[in-house]
Amino acid sequence: MQSFFQHFRMVLISTGFFLIFSCAQFRGPMYPEIIYNNKQPLVSVTYEYGEVQIILPLKYDSAIPDNILFKVYAKADTMNPIISILQEAPNEFRTTIPQGALDINNSTNFIKIIPQNENFDPISVRFKGIGFGRIVLPSKVIRIGQLIVSGKTYLKDSKETLSRVKISLQNFDNVIHSTYSNDSGFFQIAIPGEYQFAEHLRIVAGENLILKPYSKKLNFNNYRKLKIDIPIGPTKQMKGPLYITNKNNVQFREGPDIGSKILFLLNQGEVISVDRVTPGAYYGYIEVEIEGEKIVVMNGWVDRSDLRELNMNFIKNN
C-alpha cells in the first residue's frame, strides 16, 4: 500500500509539473469554479486560457466625435478584424483578444480607429504583438481631418492656363499655408481641420503677380474639400490700351480736377481701360466685383502718375 501511494504521489507530482509548465504558456483568467474528479483520493484541476489585453490611450484635438468604431486586425489581414467595438469616444481604448491571434514577430497588427463623424478621417495604429499579458500603446491624437482646397489658375480674359501663381490660405491676414500652381495651373492646399469654422478664412492668389491678387472668403461649414478655379486679371470685355495702378489708395474720381469727388480708392494692380487722356489724368473704366460674383463697370479719372501700361505677356513680378 505504501508503494502504491508513493507511486501515486510521483504521478501526481509529475502531473502537477506538467500543468505548471503548460500554464506558463497560456496565461489568463481562470475558470471561477474548481473541477473535481469526484473520486478518492480527491484531485482538483484548474484551467487557464491565454489572453492579451490591449490598451490604447486617446487624446482629442479641438473636437470630439460622438462615437468611435474600433477594429483590431492581426497578421496583415486587412479584411477580417479579430474584434469590432463601437462605443462613445473614450479616453482610452481597451480590449482583450485570445492568445495566439497576434503576430508576435512583426508589427503587422493594427487598430483601425473610425470616428463616426464625416469631419474625421479614419486612422490606423500598428503594433507588434506579445504571447500573453498586456500591451500599452503610445497615445494617439484624434483630430478633425484636413481642409483641402484645389483648383486651377488661369487668365480671366482668354481662359489660358496661368502657372506658378502663389496661393495661400489666410485667417485674417495671417498666412496658414501657401503653395504655387504647377505648370498646368493646378494647385492643392491643405490646412488643419481646426479652421473649419473660422469666420475670416480666405484664399488669396497672385501675390507674386503685378495684378491685383484674387481673394475669396471660404466656407467649410458643410464641406471639408472645396474646388475653386481662380481667374486672374481683367475680363475680355476690357479693351486696350490697358493700364494698372502702381500703388495702393489711388484716387478714382468723377472728374480730372484734383478737387473733384473721389468715388473710391484703388489698390495696387487694379486694371483700367483708358478712353481719354488729358495732360494730368486718364479717363476710363474699371471692373468691380460685387456680391462675390457679379461684375459691374464704373467710369472715372485717375492721375497719370498713378498708372503704368499693362502688358499681359509680362504680368509676373520677376
PDB file of C-alpha atoms in Angstrom:
ATOM      1  CA  MET A   1       0.000   0.000   0.000  1.00  0.00           C
ATOM      2  CA  GLN A   2       2.799   2.392   0.833  1.00  0.00           C
ATOM      3  CA  SER A   3       4.461   1.724  -2.507  1.00  0.00           C
ATOM      4  CA  PHE A   4       1.096   2.432  -4.178  1.00  0.00           C
ATOM      5  CA  PHE A   5       0.831   5.878  -2.507  1.00  0.00           C
ATOM      6  CA  GLN A   6       4.458   6.645  -3.332  1.00  0.00           C
ATOM      7  CA  HIS A   7       3.783   5.749  -6.943  1.00  0.00           C
ATOM      8  CA  PHE A   8       0.579   7.828  -6.965  1.00  0.00           C
ATOM      9  CA  ARG A   9       2.425  10.762  -5.372  1.00  0.00           C
ATOM     10  CA  MET A  10       5.102  10.641  -8.043  1.00  0.00           C
ATOM     11  CA  VAL A  11       2.423  10.547 -10.746  1.00  0.00           C
ATOM     12  CA  LEU A  12       0.581  13.469  -9.092  1.00  0.00           C
ATOM     13  CA  ILE A  13       3.799  15.485  -8.777  1.00  0.00           C
ATOM     14  CA  SER A  14       4.655  14.717 -12.403  1.00  0.00           C
ATOM     15  CA  THR A  15       1.148  15.722 -13.446  1.00  0.00           C
ATOM     16  CA  GLY A  16       1.378  18.909 -11.405  1.00  0.00           C
ATOM     17  CA  PHE A  17       4.728  19.705 -13.025  1.00  0.00           C
ATOM     18  CA  PHE A  18       3.179  19.238 -16.455  1.00  0.00           C
ATOM     19  CA  LEU A  19       0.287  21.521 -15.577  1.00  0.00           C
ATOM     20  CA  ILE A  20       2.555  24.221 -14.212  1.00  0.00           C
ATOM     21  CA  PHE A  21       4.810  24.041 -17.252  1.00  0.00           C
ATOM     22  CA  SER A  22       1.842  24.169 -19.630  1.00  0.00           C
ATOM     23  CA  CYS A  23       0.080  27.037 -17.870  1.00  0.00           C
ATOM     24  CA  ALA A  24       3.175  29.202 -18.216  1.00  0.00           C
ATOM     25  CA  GLN A  25       2.428  29.312 -21.933  1.00  0.00           C
ATOM     26  CA  PHE A  26      -1.312  30.065 -21.606  1.00  0.00           C
ATOM     27  CA  ARG A  27      -1.944  32.715 -19.048  1.00  0.00           C
ATOM     28  CA  GLY A  28      -5.200  34.486 -18.492  1.00  0.00           C
ATOM     29  CA  PRO A  29      -8.333  34.427 -16.345  1.00  0.00           C
ATOM     30  CA  MET A  30      -9.055  31.127 -14.550  1.00  0.00           C
ATOM     31  CA  TYR A  31     -12.354  29.336 -14.525  1.00  0.00           C
ATOM     32  CA  PRO A  32     -14.258  30.580 -11.448  1.00  0.00           C
ATOM     33  CA  GLU A  33     -15.067  27.035 -10.279  1.00  0.00           C
ATOM     34  CA  ILE A  34     -12.636  24.228  -9.451  1.00  0.00           C
ATOM     35  CA  ILE A  35     -13.168  20.966 -11.331  1.00  0.00           C
ATOM     36  CA  TYR A  36     -13.125  17.807  -9.109  1.00  0.00           C
ATOM     37  CA  ASN A  37     -12.691  14.188 -10.157  1.00  0.00           C
ATOM     38  CA  ASN A  38     -15.231  13.032  -7.521  1.00  0.00           C
ATOM     39  CA  LYS A  39     -13.061  10.030  -6.581  1.00  0.00           C
ATOM     40  CA  GLN A  40     -10.755   9.141  -3.714  1.00  0.00           C
ATOM     41  CA  PRO A  41      -8.152  10.492  -3.292  1.00  0.00           C
ATOM     42  CA  LEU A  42      -9.797  13.808  -4.272  1.00  0.00           C
ATOM     43  CA  VAL A  43      -7.835  15.579  -7.035  1.00  0.00           C
ATOM     44  CA  SER A  44      -8.738  19.053  -8.334  1.00  0.00           C
ATOM     45  CA  VAL A  45      -7.685  20.647 -11.630  1.00  0.00           C
ATOM     46  CA  THR A  46      -7.854  24.284 -12.765  1.00  0.00           C
ATOM     47  CA  TYR A  47      -7.704  25.506 -16.372  1.00  0.00           C
ATOM     48  CA  GLU A  48      -6.320  28.786 -17.732  1.00  0.00           C
ATOM     49  CA  TYR A  49      -6.982  30.349 -21.135  1.00  0.00           C
ATOM     50  CA  GLY A  50      -4.374  32.728 -22.590  1.00  0.00           C
ATOM     51  CA  GLU A  51      -5.420  36.300 -23.384  1.00  0.00           C
ATOM     52  CA  VAL A  52      -3.736  39.527 -24.419  1.00  0.00           C
ATOM     53  CA  GLN A  53      -5.040  42.865 -23.177  1.00  0.00           C
ATOM     54  CA  ILE A  54      -4.541  45.904 -25.412  1.00  0.00           C
ATOM     55  CA  ILE A  55      -4.704  49.461 -24.072  1.00  0.00           C
ATOM     56  CA  LEU A  56      -4.572  52.488 -26.392  1.00  0.00           C
ATOM     57  CA  PRO A  57      -4.761  55.928 -24.693  1.00  0.00           C
ATOM     58  CA  LEU A  58      -6.538  58.594 -26.762  1.00  0.00           C
ATOM     59  CA  LYS A  59      -6.351  62.378 -26.877  1.00  0.00           C
ATOM     60  CA  TYR A  60      -8.586  64.797 -28.764  1.00  0.00           C
ATOM     61  CA  ASP A  61      -7.561  67.992 -30.535  1.00  0.00           C
ATOM     62  CA  SER A  62     -10.237  70.737 -30.503  1.00  0.00           C
ATOM     63  CA  ALA A  63     -13.203  68.431 -31.204  1.00  0.00           C
ATOM     64  CA  ILE A  64     -14.500  65.045 -30.026  1.00  0.00           C
ATOM     65  CA  PRO A  65     -16.635  62.719 -32.156  1.00  0.00           C
ATOM     66  CA  ASP A  66     -19.726  61.269 -30.507  1.00  0.00           C
ATOM     67  CA  ASN A  67     -18.852  57.633 -31.237  1.00  0.00           C
ATOM     68  CA  ILE A  68     -15.836  55.689 -32.495  1.00  0.00           C
ATOM     69  CA  LEU A  69     -15.681  52.273 -34.135  1.00  0.00           C
ATOM     70  CA  PHE A  70     -12.536  50.326 -33.240  1.00  0.00           C
ATOM     71  CA  LYS A  71     -11.404  47.359 -35.317  1.00  0.00           C
ATOM     72  CA  VAL A  72      -8.446  45.157 -34.393  1.00  0.00           C
ATOM     73  CA  TYR A  73      -6.660  43.327 -37.219  1.00  0.00           C
ATOM     74  CA  ALA A  74      -3.803  40.831 -36.958  1.00  0.00           C
ATOM     75  CA  LYS A  75      -1.075  39.332 -39.130  1.00  0.00           C
ATOM     76  CA  ALA A  76      -1.584  41.773 -42.036  1.00  0.00           C
ATOM     77  CA  ASP A  77      -5.164  40.593 -42.588  1.00  0.00           C
ATOM     78  CA  THR A  78      -6.912  43.816 -43.595  1.00  0.00           C
ATOM     79  CA  MET A  79     -10.242  42.183 -44.418  1.00  0.00           C
ATOM     80  CA  ASN A  80     -11.217  40.260 -41.294  1.00  0.00           C
ATOM     81  CA  PRO A  81     -10.962  42.049 -37.945  1.00  0.00           C
ATOM     82  CA  ILE A  82     -10.459  39.968 -34.810  1.00  0.00           C
ATOM     83  CA  ILE A  83     -12.878  42.198 -32.974  1.00  0.00           C
ATOM     84  CA  SER A  84     -15.009  45.295 -33.680  1.00  0.00           C
ATOM     85  CA  ILE A  85     -16.231  47.623 -30.936  1.00  0.00           C
ATOM     86  CA  LEU A  86     -18.470  50.693 -31.332  1.00  0.00           C
ATOM     87  CA  GLN A  87     -18.537  52.979 -28.299  1.00  0.00           C
ATOM     88  CA  GLU A  88     -18.715  56.564 -27.140  1.00  0.00           C
ATOM     89  CA  ALA A  89     -15.404  58.360 -27.641  1.00  0.00           C
ATOM     90  CA  PRO A  90     -13.275  57.094 -24.710  1.00  0.00           C
ATOM     91  CA  ASN A  91     -10.111  58.395 -23.060  1.00  0.00           C
ATOM     92  CA  GLU A  92      -8.561  55.033 -23.783  1.00  0.00           C
ATOM     93  CA  PHE A  93      -9.496  52.028 -25.853  1.00  0.00           C
ATOM     94  CA  ARG A  94      -9.313  48.652 -24.065  1.00  0.00           C
ATOM     95  CA  THR A  95      -9.920  45.189 -25.398  1.00  0.00           C
ATOM     96  CA  THR A  96      -8.893  41.596 -24.754  1.00  0.00           C
ATOM     97  CA  ILE A  97      -8.181  39.083 -27.511  1.00  0.00           C
ATOM     98  CA  PRO A  98      -7.236  35.395 -27.487  1.00  0.00           C
ATOM     99  CA  GLN A  99      -3.638  34.271 -27.193  1.00  0.00           C
ATOM    100  CA  GLY A 100      -2.048  33.330 -30.478  1.00  0.00           C
ATOM    101  CA  ALA A 101      -4.145  35.707 -32.579  1.00  0.00           C
ATOM    102  CA  LEU A 102      -1.426  38.384 -32.922  1.00  0.00           C
ATOM    103  CA  ASP A 103       1.801  38.410 -34.871  1.00  0.00           C
ATOM    104  CA  ILE A 104       4.481  38.466 -32.148  1.00  0.00           C
ATOM    105  CA  ASN A 105       7.429  38.824 -34.550  1.00  0.00           C
ATOM    106  CA  ASN A 106       6.465  41.814 -36.701  1.00  0.00           C
ATOM    107  CA  SER A 107       4.307  44.941 -36.495  1.00  0.00           C
ATOM    108  CA  THR A 108       1.638  43.578 -38.818  1.00  0.00           C
ATOM    109  CA  ASN A 109      -1.162  44.004 -36.280  1.00  0.00           C
ATOM    110  CA  PHE A 110      -3.109  47.239 -36.225  1.00  0.00           C
ATOM    111  CA  ILE A 111      -6.086  49.005 -34.700  1.00  0.00           C
ATOM    112  CA  LYS A 112      -8.275  50.980 -37.080  1.00  0.00           C
ATOM    113  CA  ILE A 113      -9.926  53.975 -35.425  1.00  0.00           C
ATOM    114  CA  ILE A 114     -13.047  55.085 -37.302  1.00  0.00           C
ATOM    115  CA  PRO A 115     -14.782  58.153 -35.791  1.00  0.00           C
ATOM    116  CA  GLN A 116     -18.483  58.115 -36.644  1.00  0.00           C
ATOM    117  CA  ASN A 117     -18.340  61.683 -37.928  1.00  0.00           C
ATOM    118  CA  GLU A 118     -17.539  62.691 -41.518  1.00  0.00           C
ATOM    119  CA  ASN A 119     -15.323  65.529 -40.297  1.00  0.00           C
ATOM    120  CA  PHE A 120     -12.807  62.970 -39.016  1.00  0.00           C
ATOM    121  CA  ASP A 121     -10.660  60.632 -41.099  1.00  0.00           C
ATOM    122  CA  PRO A 122     -10.037  57.003 -40.062  1.00  0.00           C
ATOM    123  CA  ILE A 123      -6.532  56.365 -38.715  1.00  0.00           C
ATOM    124  CA  SER A 124      -4.557  53.189 -38.028  1.00  0.00           C
ATOM    125  CA  VAL A 125      -2.164  52.268 -35.214  1.00  0.00           C
ATOM    126  CA  ARG A 126       0.283  49.444 -35.985  1.00  0.00           C
ATOM    127  CA  PHE A 127       1.883  47.363 -33.256  1.00  0.00           C
ATOM    128  CA  LYS A 128       3.835  44.189 -32.547  1.00  0.00           C
ATOM    129  CA  GLY A 129       2.035  41.514 -30.560  1.00  0.00           C
ATOM    130  CA  ILE A 130       3.046  39.521 -27.479  1.00  0.00           C
ATOM    131  CA  GLY A 131       2.375  35.948 -26.389  1.00  0.00           C
ATOM    132  CA  PHE A 132       0.346  36.883 -23.323  1.00  0.00           C
ATOM    133  CA  GLY A 133      -0.073  39.796 -20.924  1.00  0.00           C
ATOM    134  CA  ARG A 134      -0.747  43.470 -21.569  1.00  0.00           C
ATOM    135  CA  ILE A 135       0.193  45.814 -24.418  1.00  0.00           C
ATOM    136  CA  VAL A 136       0.083  49.538 -23.631  1.00  0.00           C
ATOM    137  CA  LEU A 137       0.447  51.502 -26.880  1.00  0.00           C
ATOM    138  CA  PRO A 138       1.616  55.135 -27.192  1.00  0.00           C
ATOM    139  CA  SER A 139      -1.249  57.612 -27.005  1.00  0.00           C
ATOM    140  CA  LYS A 140      -2.925  58.635 -30.252  1.00  0.00           C
ATOM    141  CA  VAL A 141      -4.331  62.091 -31.015  1.00  0.00           C
ATOM    142  CA  ILE A 142      -7.720  62.213 -32.766  1.00  0.00           C
ATOM    143  CA  ARG A 143      -8.004  65.315 -34.946  1.00  0.00           C
ATOM    144  CA  ILE A 144     -10.541  66.715 -37.372  1.00  0.00           C
ATOM    145  CA  GLY A 145      -9.474  65.845 -40.920  1.00  0.00           C
ATOM    146  CA  GLN A 146      -7.621  68.387 -43.024  1.00  0.00           C
ATOM    147  CA  LEU A 147      -9.430  71.049 -45.018  1.00  0.00           C
ATOM    148  CA  ILE A 148      -8.444  70.911 -48.682  1.00  0.00           C
ATOM    149  CA  VAL A 149      -8.817  73.462 -51.480  1.00  0.00           C
ATOM    150  CA  SER A 150      -7.895  72.558 -55.045  1.00  0.00           C
ATOM    151  CA  GLY A 151      -8.396  74.079 -58.469  1.00  0.00           C
ATOM    152  CA  LYS A 152      -6.682  75.779 -61.392  1.00  0.00           C
ATOM    153  CA  THR A 153      -5.328  79.264 -62.064  1.00  0.00           C
ATOM    154  CA  TYR A 154      -5.983  80.886 -65.439  1.00  0.00           C
ATOM    155  CA  LEU A 155      -6.237  84.266 -67.186  1.00  0.00           C
ATOM    156  CA  LYS A 156      -9.758  85.619 -66.950  1.00  0.00           C
ATOM    157  CA  ASP A 157      -9.827  87.136 -70.452  1.00  0.00           C
ATOM    158  CA  SER A 158      -8.535  84.192 -72.501  1.00  0.00           C
ATOM    159  CA  LYS A 159      -9.066  81.200 -70.142  1.00  0.00           C
ATOM    160  CA  GLU A 160      -5.397  80.399 -70.771  1.00  0.00           C
ATOM    161  CA  THR A 161      -3.608  78.428 -68.044  1.00  0.00           C
ATOM    162  CA  LEU A 162      -1.523  80.568 -65.721  1.00  0.00           C
ATOM    163  CA  SER A 163       1.252  78.663 -63.956  1.00  0.00           C
ATOM    164  CA  ARG A 164       3.423  79.368 -60.903  1.00  0.00           C
ATOM    165  CA  VAL A 165       0.797  81.515 -59.201  1.00  0.00           C
ATOM    166  CA  LYS A 166       1.262  81.834 -55.456  1.00  0.00           C
ATOM    167  CA  ILE A 167      -1.736  80.517 -53.487  1.00  0.00           C
ATOM    168  CA  SER A 168      -2.250  80.988 -49.762  1.00  0.00           C
ATOM    169  CA  LEU A 169      -4.943  80.285 -47.204  1.00  0.00           C
ATOM    170  CA  GLN A 170      -5.214  83.051 -44.637  1.00  0.00           C
ATOM    171  CA  ASN A 171      -7.106  83.697 -41.426  1.00  0.00           C
ATOM    172  CA  PHE A 172      -7.473  87.454 -41.172  1.00  0.00           C
ATOM    173  CA  ASP A 173      -4.043  88.474 -42.555  1.00  0.00           C
ATOM    174  CA  ASN A 174      -2.171  85.522 -41.066  1.00  0.00           C
ATOM    175  CA  VAL A 175      -0.935  83.056 -43.679  1.00  0.00           C
ATOM    176  CA  ILE A 176      -1.719  79.493 -42.576  1.00  0.00           C
ATOM    177  CA  HIS A 177      -0.145  77.753 -45.549  1.00  0.00           C
ATOM    178  CA  SER A 178       0.918  78.625 -49.102  1.00  0.00           C
ATOM    179  CA  THR A 179       1.865  76.883 -52.331  1.00  0.00           C
ATOM    180  CA  TYR A 180       2.180  77.527 -56.089  1.00  0.00           C
ATOM    181  CA  SER A 181       0.123  76.266 -59.004  1.00  0.00           C
ATOM    182  CA  ASN A 182       2.086  73.883 -61.223  1.00  0.00           C
ATOM    183  CA  ASP A 183       2.841  74.152 -64.949  1.00  0.00           C
ATOM    184  CA  SER A 184      -0.708  73.026 -65.721  1.00  0.00           C
ATOM    185  CA  GLY A 185      -2.162  75.642 -63.403  1.00  0.00           C
ATOM    186  CA  PHE A 186      -3.295  73.034 -60.880  1.00  0.00           C
ATOM    187  CA  PHE A 187      -2.932  73.583 -57.135  1.00  0.00           C
ATOM    188  CA  GLN A 188      -3.945  71.820 -53.955  1.00  0.00           C
ATOM    189  CA  ILE A 189      -3.500  73.185 -50.487  1.00  0.00           C
ATOM    190  CA  ALA A 190      -4.456  71.738 -47.090  1.00  0.00           C
ATOM    191  CA  ILE A 191      -4.738  73.206 -43.601  1.00  0.00           C
ATOM    192  CA  PRO A 192      -5.643  71.701 -40.182  1.00  0.00           C
ATOM    193  CA  GLY A 193      -9.307  70.933 -39.594  1.00  0.00           C
ATOM    194  CA  GLU A 194      -9.442  73.276 -36.607  1.00  0.00           C
ATOM    195  CA  TYR A 195     -10.053  76.138 -39.069  1.00  0.00           C
ATOM    196  CA  GLN A 196     -13.304  74.613 -40.312  1.00  0.00           C
ATOM    197  CA  PHE A 197     -15.485  77.162 -38.552  1.00  0.00           C
ATOM    198  CA  ALA A 198     -13.144  80.161 -38.781  1.00  0.00           C
ATOM    199  CA  GLU A 199     -15.148  83.215 -39.824  1.00  0.00           C
ATOM    200  CA  HIS A 200     -12.346  85.095 -41.569  1.00  0.00           C
ATOM    201  CA  LEU A 201     -10.772  82.320 -43.623  1.00  0.00           C
ATOM    202  CA  ARG A 202      -9.953  83.202 -47.232  1.00  0.00           C
ATOM    203  CA  ILE A 203      -7.926  82.105 -50.229  1.00  0.00           C
ATOM    204  CA  VAL A 204      -5.563  84.625 -51.815  1.00  0.00           C
ATOM    205  CA  ALA A 205      -3.908  84.070 -55.205  1.00  0.00           C
ATOM    206  CA  GLY A 206      -1.470  86.069 -57.284  1.00  0.00           C
ATOM    207  CA  GLU A 207       0.591  87.945 -54.713  1.00  0.00           C
ATOM    208  CA  ASN A 208       3.622  87.236 -56.917  1.00  0.00           C
ATOM    209  CA  LEU A 209       1.947  88.946 -59.913  1.00  0.00           C
ATOM    210  CA  ILE A 210       1.761  92.609 -60.881  1.00  0.00           C
ATOM    211  CA  LEU A 211      -2.041  92.355 -60.997  1.00  0.00           C
ATOM    212  CA  LYS A 212      -4.314  92.794 -58.017  1.00  0.00           C
ATOM    213  CA  PRO A 213      -4.436  89.473 -56.113  1.00  0.00           C
ATOM    214  CA  TYR A 214      -7.564  87.357 -56.253  1.00  0.00           C
ATOM    215  CA  SER A 215      -9.272  86.976 -52.859  1.00  0.00           C
ATOM    216  CA  LYS A 216     -12.296  84.918 -51.828  1.00  0.00           C
ATOM    217  CA  LYS A 217     -13.832  84.071 -48.467  1.00  0.00           C
ATOM    218  CA  LEU A 218     -14.031  80.350 -47.722  1.00  0.00           C
ATOM    219  CA  ASN A 219     -16.845  78.472 -46.044  1.00  0.00           C
ATOM    220  CA  PHE A 220     -16.118  74.926 -44.821  1.00  0.00           C
ATOM    221  CA  ASN A 221     -19.247  74.632 -42.685  1.00  0.00           C
ATOM    222  CA  ASN A 222     -20.746  71.849 -44.809  1.00  0.00           C
ATOM    223  CA  TYR A 223     -17.689  70.516 -46.629  1.00  0.00           C
ATOM    224  CA  ARG A 224     -14.077  69.652 -45.945  1.00  0.00           C
ATOM    225  CA  LYS A 225     -13.000  69.825 -49.583  1.00  0.00           C
ATOM    226  CA  LEU A 226     -13.585  72.768 -51.898  1.00  0.00           C
ATOM    227  CA  LYS A 227     -12.829  73.149 -55.598  1.00  0.00           C
ATOM    228  CA  ILE A 228     -12.110  76.711 -56.652  1.00  0.00           C
ATOM    229  CA  ASP A 229     -10.838  77.711 -60.100  1.00  0.00           C
ATOM    230  CA  ILE A 230      -9.132  81.088 -59.851  1.00  0.00           C
ATOM    231  CA  PRO A 231      -9.410  83.695 -62.647  1.00  0.00           C
ATOM    232  CA  ILE A 232      -6.644  86.295 -62.743  1.00  0.00           C
ATOM    233  CA  GLY A 233      -6.736  89.703 -64.426  1.00  0.00           C
ATOM    234  CA  PRO A 234      -9.443  91.586 -66.371  1.00  0.00           C
ATOM    235  CA  THR A 235     -12.213  90.013 -68.467  1.00  0.00           C
ATOM    236  CA  LYS A 236     -12.150  90.078 -72.265  1.00  0.00           C
ATOM    237  CA  GLN A 237     -14.593  92.998 -72.107  1.00  0.00           C
ATOM    238  CA  MET A 238     -11.711  95.248 -71.035  1.00  0.00           C
ATOM    239  CA  LYS A 239     -10.346  96.717 -74.272  1.00  0.00           C
ATOM    240  CA  GLY A 240      -6.945  98.312 -74.639  1.00  0.00           C
ATOM    241  CA  PRO A 241      -4.967 100.278 -74.010  1.00  0.00           C
ATOM    242  CA  LEU A 242      -4.811  98.806 -70.507  1.00  0.00           C
ATOM    243  CA  TYR A 243      -3.075 100.354 -67.512  1.00  0.00           C
ATOM    244  CA  ILE A 244      -2.644  99.241 -63.893  1.00  0.00           C
ATOM    245  CA  THR A 245      -2.305 101.207 -60.700  1.00  0.00           C
ATOM    246  CA  ASN A 246       1.259 101.316 -59.351  1.00  0.00           C
ATOM    247  CA  LYS A 247       0.433 101.809 -55.658  1.00  0.00           C
ATOM    248  CA  ASN A 248      -2.337 101.450 -53.099  1.00  0.00           C
ATOM    249  CA  ASN A 249      -5.003 104.060 -52.304  1.00  0.00           C
ATOM    250  CA  VAL A 250      -5.120 105.500 -55.814  1.00  0.00           C
ATOM    251  CA  GLN A 251      -7.969 108.004 -56.179  1.00  0.00           C
ATOM    252  CA  PHE A 252     -10.677 107.115 -58.696  1.00  0.00           C
ATOM    253  CA  ARG A 253     -12.531 110.408 -59.255  1.00  0.00           C
ATOM    254  CA  GLU A 254     -15.566 111.797 -61.076  1.00  0.00           C
ATOM    255  CA  GLY A 255     -13.503 114.402 -62.924  1.00  0.00           C
ATOM    256  CA  PRO A 256      -9.883 115.129 -63.904  1.00  0.00           C
ATOM    257  CA  ASP A 257      -9.521 118.004 -61.466  1.00  0.00           C
ATOM    258  CA  ILE A 258      -7.807 117.406 -58.134  1.00  0.00           C
ATOM    259  CA  GLY A 259     -10.767 118.701 -56.175  1.00  0.00           C
ATOM    260  CA  SER A 260     -13.340 116.509 -57.926  1.00  0.00           C
ATOM    261  CA  LYS A 261     -15.327 113.882 -55.992  1.00  0.00           C
ATOM    262  CA  ILE A 262     -13.466 110.691 -55.096  1.00  0.00           C
ATOM    263  CA  LEU A 263     -15.616 107.678 -55.973  1.00  0.00           C
ATOM    264  CA  PHE A 264     -13.344 105.232 -54.113  1.00  0.00           C
ATOM    265  CA  LEU A 265      -9.726 104.196 -53.698  1.00  0.00           C
ATOM    266  CA  LEU A 266      -7.993 101.581 -55.865  1.00  0.00           C
ATOM    267  CA  ASN A 267      -5.473  99.005 -54.686  1.00  0.00           C
ATOM    268  CA  GLN A 268      -2.186  98.365 -56.431  1.00  0.00           C
ATOM    269  CA  GLY A 269      -2.555  96.211 -59.558  1.00  0.00           C
ATOM    270  CA  GLU A 270      -6.091  97.372 -60.436  1.00  0.00           C
ATOM    271  CA  VAL A 271      -6.670  97.415 -64.214  1.00  0.00           C
ATOM    272  CA  ILE A 272      -8.203 100.404 -66.028  1.00  0.00           C
ATOM    273  CA  SER A 273      -9.150 100.594 -69.705  1.00  0.00           C
ATOM    274  CA  VAL A 274      -8.286 104.098 -70.903  1.00  0.00           C
ATOM    275  CA  ASP A 275     -10.564 106.057 -73.295  1.00  0.00           C
ATOM    276  CA  ARG A 276      -9.361 109.639 -72.956  1.00  0.00           C
ATOM    277  CA  VAL A 277      -6.185 111.400 -71.932  1.00  0.00           C
ATOM    278  CA  THR A 278      -5.510 114.848 -70.513  1.00  0.00           C
ATOM    279  CA  PRO A 279      -2.090 116.247 -69.596  1.00  0.00           C
ATOM    280  CA  GLY A 280      -2.547 115.118 -65.981  1.00  0.00           C
ATOM    281  CA  ALA A 281      -5.096 112.288 -65.937  1.00  0.00           C
ATOM    282  CA  TYR A 282      -6.545 109.260 -67.713  1.00  0.00           C
ATOM    283  CA  TYR A 283     -10.280 108.666 -68.155  1.00  0.00           C
ATOM    284  CA  GLY A 284     -11.530 105.113 -68.449  1.00  0.00           C
ATOM    285  CA  TYR A 285     -13.410 102.324 -66.752  1.00  0.00           C
ATOM    286  CA  ILE A 286     -12.691  99.575 -64.272  1.00  0.00           C
ATOM    287  CA  GLU A 287     -14.408  96.321 -63.358  1.00  0.00           C
ATOM    288  CA  VAL A 288     -15.730  95.997 -59.833  1.00  0.00           C
ATOM    289  CA  GLU A 289     -16.815  92.646 -58.416  1.00  0.00           C
ATOM    290  CA  ILE A 290     -19.765  92.785 -56.060  1.00  0.00           C
ATOM    291  CA  GLU A 291     -21.511  90.073 -54.065  1.00  0.00           C
ATOM    292  CA  GLY A 292     -18.653  87.702 -54.795  1.00  0.00           C
ATOM    293  CA  GLU A 293     -19.543  87.013 -58.457  1.00  0.00           C
ATOM    294  CA  LYS A 294     -21.277  89.875 -60.257  1.00  0.00           C
ATOM    295  CA  ILE A 295     -19.069  92.342 -62.129  1.00  0.00           C
ATOM    296  CA  VAL A 296     -20.102  95.946 -62.800  1.00  0.00           C
ATOM    297  CA  VAL A 297     -18.266  98.581 -64.839  1.00  0.00           C
ATOM    298  CA  MET A 298     -17.530 102.051 -63.410  1.00  0.00           C
ATOM    299  CA  ASN A 299     -16.106 105.113 -65.183  1.00  0.00           C
ATOM    300  CA  GLY A 300     -13.779 107.681 -63.696  1.00  0.00           C
ATOM    301  CA  TRP A 301     -10.479 109.545 -63.765  1.00  0.00           C
ATOM    302  CA  VAL A 302      -7.044 108.579 -62.437  1.00  0.00           C
ATOM    303  CA  ASP A 303      -3.872 110.684 -62.231  1.00  0.00           C
ATOM    304  CA  ARG A 304      -1.357 109.673 -64.909  1.00  0.00           C
ATOM    305  CA  SER A 305       1.418 109.370 -62.318  1.00  0.00           C
ATOM    306  CA  ASP A 306      -0.555 106.621 -60.553  1.00  0.00           C
ATOM    307  CA  LEU A 307      -0.706 104.307 -63.597  1.00  0.00           C
ATOM    308  CA  ARG A 308       1.628 102.285 -65.782  1.00  0.00           C
ATOM    309  CA  GLU A 309       0.920 100.487 -69.040  1.00  0.00           C
ATOM    310  CA  LEU A 310      -0.012  96.806 -68.739  1.00  0.00           C
ATOM    311  CA  ASN A 311       1.471  94.127 -70.968  1.00  0.00           C
ATOM    312  CA  MET A 312      -0.425  90.878 -70.329  1.00  0.00           C
ATOM    313  CA  ASN A 313       2.567  88.899 -71.574  1.00  0.00           C
ATOM    314  CA  PHE A 314       4.590  90.078 -68.576  1.00  0.00           C
ATOM    315  CA  ILE A 315       2.296  90.004 -65.602  1.00  0.00           C
ATOM    316  CA  LYS A 316       4.723  88.368 -63.172  1.00  0.00           C
ATOM    317  CA  ASN A 317       6.853  90.420 -60.842  1.00  0.00           C
ATOM    318  CA  ASN A 318      10.038  88.525 -61.767  1.00  0.00           C
TER     319      ASN A 318
END
